Short mmCIF file of C-alpha atoms and ligand atoms in Angstrom, two decimals:
data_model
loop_
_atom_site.label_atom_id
_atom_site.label_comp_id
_atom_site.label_asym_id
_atom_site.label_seq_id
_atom_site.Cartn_x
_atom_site.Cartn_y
_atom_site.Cartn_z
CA UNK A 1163 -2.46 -1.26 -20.76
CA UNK A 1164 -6.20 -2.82 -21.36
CA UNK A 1165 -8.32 -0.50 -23.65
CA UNK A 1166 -10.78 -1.02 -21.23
CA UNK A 1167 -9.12 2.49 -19.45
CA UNK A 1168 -11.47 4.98 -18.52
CA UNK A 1169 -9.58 7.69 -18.86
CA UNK A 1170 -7.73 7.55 -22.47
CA UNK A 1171 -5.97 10.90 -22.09
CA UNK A 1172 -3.87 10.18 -19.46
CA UNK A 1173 -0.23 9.27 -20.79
CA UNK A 1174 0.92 6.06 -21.18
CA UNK A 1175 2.98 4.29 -17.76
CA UNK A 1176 6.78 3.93 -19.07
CA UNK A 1177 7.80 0.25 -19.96
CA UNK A 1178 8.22 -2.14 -16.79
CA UNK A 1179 12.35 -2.77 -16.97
CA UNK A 1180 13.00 -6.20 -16.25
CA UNK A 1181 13.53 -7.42 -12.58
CA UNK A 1182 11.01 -4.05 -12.07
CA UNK A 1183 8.57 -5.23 -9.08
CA UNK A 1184 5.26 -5.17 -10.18
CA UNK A 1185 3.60 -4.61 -6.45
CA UNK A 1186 5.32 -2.35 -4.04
CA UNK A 1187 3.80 -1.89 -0.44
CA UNK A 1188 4.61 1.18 1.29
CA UNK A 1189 4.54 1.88 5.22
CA UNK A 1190 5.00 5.12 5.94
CA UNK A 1191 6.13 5.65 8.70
CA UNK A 1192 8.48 9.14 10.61
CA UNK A 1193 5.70 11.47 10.42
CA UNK A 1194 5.67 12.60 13.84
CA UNK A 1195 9.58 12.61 14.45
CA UNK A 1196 10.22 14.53 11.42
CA UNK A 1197 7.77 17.15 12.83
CA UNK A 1198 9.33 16.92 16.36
CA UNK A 1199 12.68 17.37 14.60
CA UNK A 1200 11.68 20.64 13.52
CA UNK A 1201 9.29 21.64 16.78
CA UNK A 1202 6.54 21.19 14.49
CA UNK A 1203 3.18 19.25 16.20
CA UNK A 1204 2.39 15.85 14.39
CA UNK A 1205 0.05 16.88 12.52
CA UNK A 1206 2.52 19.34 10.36
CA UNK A 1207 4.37 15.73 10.35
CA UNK A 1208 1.43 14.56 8.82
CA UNK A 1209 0.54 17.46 6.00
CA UNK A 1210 3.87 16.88 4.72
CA UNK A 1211 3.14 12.81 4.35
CA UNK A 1212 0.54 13.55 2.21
CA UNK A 1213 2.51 15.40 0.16
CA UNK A 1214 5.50 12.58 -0.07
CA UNK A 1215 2.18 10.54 -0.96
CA UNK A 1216 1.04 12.43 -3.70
CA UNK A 1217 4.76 12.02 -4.99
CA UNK A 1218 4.90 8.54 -4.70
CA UNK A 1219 1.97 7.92 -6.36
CA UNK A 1220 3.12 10.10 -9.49
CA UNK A 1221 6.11 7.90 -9.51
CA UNK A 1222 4.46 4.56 -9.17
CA UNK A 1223 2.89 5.57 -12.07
CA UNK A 1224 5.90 6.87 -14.03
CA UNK A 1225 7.74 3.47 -12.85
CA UNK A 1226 5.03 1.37 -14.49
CA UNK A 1227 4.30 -0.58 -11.53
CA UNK A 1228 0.91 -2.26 -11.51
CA UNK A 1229 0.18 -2.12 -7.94
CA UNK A 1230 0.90 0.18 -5.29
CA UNK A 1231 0.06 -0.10 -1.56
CA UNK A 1232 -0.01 2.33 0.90
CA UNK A 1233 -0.13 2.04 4.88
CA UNK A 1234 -2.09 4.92 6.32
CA UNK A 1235 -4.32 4.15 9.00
CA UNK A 1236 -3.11 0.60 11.30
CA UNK A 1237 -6.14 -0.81 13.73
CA UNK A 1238 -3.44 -0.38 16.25
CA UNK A 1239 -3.36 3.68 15.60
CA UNK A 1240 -6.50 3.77 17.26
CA UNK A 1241 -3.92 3.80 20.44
CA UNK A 1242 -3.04 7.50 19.57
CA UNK A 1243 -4.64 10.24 21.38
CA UNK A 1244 -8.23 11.55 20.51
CA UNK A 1245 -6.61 14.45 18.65
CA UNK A 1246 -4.47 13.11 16.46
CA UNK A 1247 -6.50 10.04 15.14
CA UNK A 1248 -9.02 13.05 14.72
CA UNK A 1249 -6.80 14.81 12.63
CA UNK A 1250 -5.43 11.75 11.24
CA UNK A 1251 -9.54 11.02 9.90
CA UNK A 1252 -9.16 14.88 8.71
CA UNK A 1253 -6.71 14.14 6.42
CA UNK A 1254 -7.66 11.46 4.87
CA UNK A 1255 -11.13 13.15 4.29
CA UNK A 1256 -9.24 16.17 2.40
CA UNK A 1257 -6.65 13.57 0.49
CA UNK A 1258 -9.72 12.25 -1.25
CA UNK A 1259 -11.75 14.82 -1.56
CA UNK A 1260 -8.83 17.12 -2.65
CA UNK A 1261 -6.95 14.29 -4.97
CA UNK A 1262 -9.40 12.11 -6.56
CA UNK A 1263 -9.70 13.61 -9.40
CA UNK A 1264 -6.32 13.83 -10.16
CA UNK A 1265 -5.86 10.43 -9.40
CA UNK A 1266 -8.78 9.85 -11.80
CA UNK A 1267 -7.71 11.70 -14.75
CA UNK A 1268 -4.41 9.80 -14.10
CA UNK A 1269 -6.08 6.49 -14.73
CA UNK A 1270 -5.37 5.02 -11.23
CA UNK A 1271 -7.72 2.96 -9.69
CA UNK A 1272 -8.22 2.98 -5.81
CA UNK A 1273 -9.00 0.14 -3.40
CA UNK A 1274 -9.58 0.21 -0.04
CA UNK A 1275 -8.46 -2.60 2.16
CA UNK A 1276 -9.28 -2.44 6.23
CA UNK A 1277 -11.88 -2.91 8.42
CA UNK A 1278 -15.43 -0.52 7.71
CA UNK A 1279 -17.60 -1.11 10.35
CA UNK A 1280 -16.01 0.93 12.89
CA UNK A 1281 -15.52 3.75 10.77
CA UNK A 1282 -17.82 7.16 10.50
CA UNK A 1283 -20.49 7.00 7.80
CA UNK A 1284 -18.72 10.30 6.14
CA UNK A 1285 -15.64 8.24 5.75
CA UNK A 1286 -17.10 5.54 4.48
CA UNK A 1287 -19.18 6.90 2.02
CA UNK A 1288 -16.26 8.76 0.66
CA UNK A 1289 -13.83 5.39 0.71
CA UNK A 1290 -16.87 3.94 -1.35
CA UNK A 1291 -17.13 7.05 -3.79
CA UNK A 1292 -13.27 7.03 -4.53
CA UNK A 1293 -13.46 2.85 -4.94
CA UNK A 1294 -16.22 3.50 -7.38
CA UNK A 1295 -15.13 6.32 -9.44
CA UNK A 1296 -12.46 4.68 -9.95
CA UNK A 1297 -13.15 1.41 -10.19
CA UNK A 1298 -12.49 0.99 -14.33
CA UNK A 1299 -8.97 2.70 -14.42
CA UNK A 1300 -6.63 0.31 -15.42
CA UNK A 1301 -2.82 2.50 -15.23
CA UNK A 1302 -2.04 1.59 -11.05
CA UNK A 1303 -3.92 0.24 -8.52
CA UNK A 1304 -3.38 2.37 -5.58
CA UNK A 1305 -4.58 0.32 -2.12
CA UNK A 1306 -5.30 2.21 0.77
CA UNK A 1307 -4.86 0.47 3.93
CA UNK A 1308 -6.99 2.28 6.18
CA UNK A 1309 -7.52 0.83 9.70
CA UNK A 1310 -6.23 -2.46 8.26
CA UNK A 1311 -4.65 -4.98 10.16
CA UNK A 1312 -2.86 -8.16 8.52
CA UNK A 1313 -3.49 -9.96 11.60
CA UNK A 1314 -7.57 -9.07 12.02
CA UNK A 1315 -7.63 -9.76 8.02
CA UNK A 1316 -6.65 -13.14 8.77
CA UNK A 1317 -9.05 -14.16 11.13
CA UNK A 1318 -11.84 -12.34 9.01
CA UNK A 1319 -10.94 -15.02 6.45
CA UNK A 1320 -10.96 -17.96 8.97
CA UNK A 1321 -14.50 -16.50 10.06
CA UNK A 1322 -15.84 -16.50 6.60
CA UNK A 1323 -14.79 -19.79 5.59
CA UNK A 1324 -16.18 -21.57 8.70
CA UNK A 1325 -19.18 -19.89 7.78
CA UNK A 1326 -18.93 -21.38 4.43
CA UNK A 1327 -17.88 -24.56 5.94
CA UNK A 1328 -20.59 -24.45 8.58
CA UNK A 1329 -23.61 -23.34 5.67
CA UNK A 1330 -22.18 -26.60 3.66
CA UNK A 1331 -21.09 -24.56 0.91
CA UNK A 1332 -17.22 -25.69 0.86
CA UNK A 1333 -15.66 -28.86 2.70
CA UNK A 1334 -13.01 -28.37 5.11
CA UNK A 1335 -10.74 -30.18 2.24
CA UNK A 1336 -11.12 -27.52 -0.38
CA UNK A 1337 -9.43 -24.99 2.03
CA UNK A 1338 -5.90 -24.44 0.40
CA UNK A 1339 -3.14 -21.17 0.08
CA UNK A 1340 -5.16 -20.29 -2.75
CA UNK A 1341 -9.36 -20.20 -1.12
CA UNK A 1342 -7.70 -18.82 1.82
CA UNK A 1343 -6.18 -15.71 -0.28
CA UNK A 1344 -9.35 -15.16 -2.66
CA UNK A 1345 -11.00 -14.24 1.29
CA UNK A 1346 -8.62 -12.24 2.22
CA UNK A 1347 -9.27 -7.77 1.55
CA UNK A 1348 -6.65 -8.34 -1.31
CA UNK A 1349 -8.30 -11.09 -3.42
CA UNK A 1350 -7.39 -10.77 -6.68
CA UNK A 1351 -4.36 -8.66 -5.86
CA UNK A 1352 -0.73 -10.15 -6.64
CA UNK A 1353 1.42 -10.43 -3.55
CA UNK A 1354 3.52 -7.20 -2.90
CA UNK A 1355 7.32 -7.78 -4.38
CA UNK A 1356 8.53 -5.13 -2.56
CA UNK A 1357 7.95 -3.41 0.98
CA UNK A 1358 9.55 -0.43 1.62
CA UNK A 1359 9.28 0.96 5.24
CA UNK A 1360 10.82 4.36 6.30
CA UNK A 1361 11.80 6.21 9.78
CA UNK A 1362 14.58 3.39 10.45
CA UNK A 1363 12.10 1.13 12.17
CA UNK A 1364 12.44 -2.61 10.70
CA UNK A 1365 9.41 -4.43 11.62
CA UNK A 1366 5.70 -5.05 9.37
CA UNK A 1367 3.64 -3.33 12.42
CA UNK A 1368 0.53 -5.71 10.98
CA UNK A 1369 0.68 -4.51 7.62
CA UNK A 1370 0.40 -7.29 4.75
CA UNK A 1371 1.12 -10.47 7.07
CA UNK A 1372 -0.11 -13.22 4.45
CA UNK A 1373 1.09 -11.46 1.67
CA UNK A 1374 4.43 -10.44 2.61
CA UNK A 1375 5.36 -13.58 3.25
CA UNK A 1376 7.86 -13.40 -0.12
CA UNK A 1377 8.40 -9.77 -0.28
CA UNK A 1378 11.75 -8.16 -0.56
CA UNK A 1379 12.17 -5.65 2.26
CA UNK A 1380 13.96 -2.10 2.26
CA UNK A 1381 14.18 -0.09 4.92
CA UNK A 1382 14.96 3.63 4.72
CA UNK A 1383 16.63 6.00 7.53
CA UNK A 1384 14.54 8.97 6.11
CA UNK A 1385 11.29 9.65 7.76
CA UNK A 1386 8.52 9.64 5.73
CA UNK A 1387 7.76 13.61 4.21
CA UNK A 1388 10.94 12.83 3.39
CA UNK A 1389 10.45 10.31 0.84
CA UNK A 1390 10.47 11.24 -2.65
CA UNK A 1391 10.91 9.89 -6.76
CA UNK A 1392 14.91 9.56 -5.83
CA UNK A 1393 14.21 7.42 -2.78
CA UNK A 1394 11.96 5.46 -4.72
CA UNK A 1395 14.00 4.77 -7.54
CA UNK A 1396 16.50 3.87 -5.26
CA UNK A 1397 14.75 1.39 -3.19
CA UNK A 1398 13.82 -0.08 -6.95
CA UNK A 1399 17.08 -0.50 -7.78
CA UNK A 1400 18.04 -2.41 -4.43
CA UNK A 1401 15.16 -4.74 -5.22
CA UNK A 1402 16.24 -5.13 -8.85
CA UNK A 1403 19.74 -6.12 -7.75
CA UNK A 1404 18.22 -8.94 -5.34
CA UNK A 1405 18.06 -12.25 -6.21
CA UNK A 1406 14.69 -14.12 -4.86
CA UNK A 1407 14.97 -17.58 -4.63
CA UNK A 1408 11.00 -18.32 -3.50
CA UNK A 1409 12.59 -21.28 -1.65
CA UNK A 1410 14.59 -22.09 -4.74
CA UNK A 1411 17.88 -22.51 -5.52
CA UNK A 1412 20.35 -19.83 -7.00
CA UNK A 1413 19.98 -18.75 -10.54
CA UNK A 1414 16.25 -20.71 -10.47
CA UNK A 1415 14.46 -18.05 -11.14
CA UNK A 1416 15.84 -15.88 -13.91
CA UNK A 1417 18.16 -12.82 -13.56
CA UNK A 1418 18.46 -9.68 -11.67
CA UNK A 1419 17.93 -6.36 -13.29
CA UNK A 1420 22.07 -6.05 -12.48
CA UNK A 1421 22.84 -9.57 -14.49
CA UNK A 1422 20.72 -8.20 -17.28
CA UNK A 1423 22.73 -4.44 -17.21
CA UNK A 1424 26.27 -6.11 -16.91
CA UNK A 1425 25.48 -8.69 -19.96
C1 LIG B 1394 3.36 7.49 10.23
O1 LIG B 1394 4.06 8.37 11.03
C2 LIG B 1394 1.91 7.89 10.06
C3 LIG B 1394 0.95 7.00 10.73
C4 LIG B 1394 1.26 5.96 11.46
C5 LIG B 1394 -0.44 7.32 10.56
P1 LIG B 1394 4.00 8.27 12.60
O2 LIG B 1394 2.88 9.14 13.09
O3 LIG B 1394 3.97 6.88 13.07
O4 LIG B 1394 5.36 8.97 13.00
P2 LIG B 1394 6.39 8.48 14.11
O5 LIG B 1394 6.67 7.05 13.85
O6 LIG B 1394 5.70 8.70 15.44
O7 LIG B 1394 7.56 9.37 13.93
C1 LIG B 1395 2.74 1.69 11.06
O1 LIG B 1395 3.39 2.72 11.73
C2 LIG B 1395 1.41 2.15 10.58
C3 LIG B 1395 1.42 3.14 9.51
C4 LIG B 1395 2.49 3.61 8.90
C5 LIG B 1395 0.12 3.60 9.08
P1 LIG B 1395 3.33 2.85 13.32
O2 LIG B 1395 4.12 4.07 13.65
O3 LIG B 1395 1.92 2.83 13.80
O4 LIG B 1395 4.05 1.52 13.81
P2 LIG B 1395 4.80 1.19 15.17
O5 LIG B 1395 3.83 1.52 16.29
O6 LIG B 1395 6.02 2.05 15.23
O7 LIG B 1395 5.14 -0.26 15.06
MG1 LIG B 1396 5.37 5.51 13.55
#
């Protein structure tokens, strides 16, 4: 890790092992059924996410991964009712206020991605406070997506380089893969290698529609409080035994984590 980290005290992420994914996007998803399971109301469902979250995040960082990207508000779970979105808002509010320094001192670095504009300015502010805090901590990059929408994020990037194309700043030539990503929320950001949904469901739901478009998917039966290190480490070894081919052929693009164990 860069000496530029803030934080120096925070212990050193364990060596990447080889065929390790270096992004892993998270949805996660099961909240409400593993509350309904119980006769618990949603929001219990909820309470315990964050907890699986706080988990997760340890792990990413004991896992050494580089990025780590988290689903937790879509544009489309503005559908819910009234209550829950409120409560939904609620605990995000407490998950920063409550975690950021521990996610500080850890030497993570958070990044929003989503819309703004439609949020309240107490949100806002504190998305802003834990992007800036934050903002020199080099150990994980944790991205929230909060009311994002892969689809919306698209056309936000078609909008802006119109405008660019309209001011006379670009020509509609120099629009390639590459200018299209650096105007998308996760500029700068290496595509996710691994997506890991839970609650059964196998489907994106809008999250990371451009980038996914060479991830490695796993999905899990467990709902999501149920997600823990084990889980984790076991979805990392599924992706470490895949072989991506990136259009390729087989072999083309060096070994699995399993060719490198059995040799
Ligand atoms: C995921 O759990 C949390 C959010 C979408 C915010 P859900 O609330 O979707 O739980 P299920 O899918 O209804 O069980
Ligand atoms: C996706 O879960 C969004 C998050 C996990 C934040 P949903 O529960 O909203 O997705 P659908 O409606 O089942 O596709
Ligand atoms: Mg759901």
């Amino acid at each position: 890790m860069s000496s530029l980290a803030k934080d120096d005290t925070a212990p050193p992420a364990q060596q990447r092992l080889p065929g390790a994914p270096v992004h892993v996007g998270v949805i996660m998803d099961g909240n409400g059924r593993w509350a309904a399971r119980r006769g618990l109301p949603r929001i219990e469902g909820h309470r315990r996410g964050v907890e699986a979250l706080r988990e997760t995040v340890r792990a990413a960082i004991e896992f050494g991964l580089d990025y780590l990207t988290v689903y937790g508000f879509s544009m489309e779970n503005w559908n819910r009712p009234v209550e829950e979105v409120a409560d939904l808002m609620g605990l995000l509010k407490r998950f920063i206020r409550n975690d950021l320094n521990e996610l500080h001192k850890g030497g993570v670095k958070v990044k929003v991605i989503g819309a703004r504009d439609n949020l309240k300015p107490d949100i806002r502010a504190l998305l802003e406070e834990a992007e800036n805090i934050t903002v020199r901590n080099t150990r994980l990059t944790l991205i929230v997506a909060f009311n994002y929408g892969g689809r919306q994020e698209i056309a936000a990037a078609a909008r802006a380089l119109a405008q660019e194309v309209a001011a006379g700043h670009i020509e509609v030539t120099d629009i390639d893969e590459a200018v299209f990503a650096r105007h998308l929320d996760t500029a700068g950001i290496p595509d996710p290698d691994l997506i890991i949904r839970t609650s059964g469901e196998q489907r994106l739901s809008n999250f990371l529609m451009w980038q996914a478009a060479y991830a490695e998917f796993v999905f899990l039966p467990m709902h999501w409080p149920d997600f823990d290190r084990q889980a984790f480490l076991a979805a990392m070894a599924e992706f470490s035994a895949r072989e991506r081919r990136f259009g390729g052929v087989p072999g083309q693009y060096g070994k699995t984590l399993a060719d490198v164990v059995k040799t």
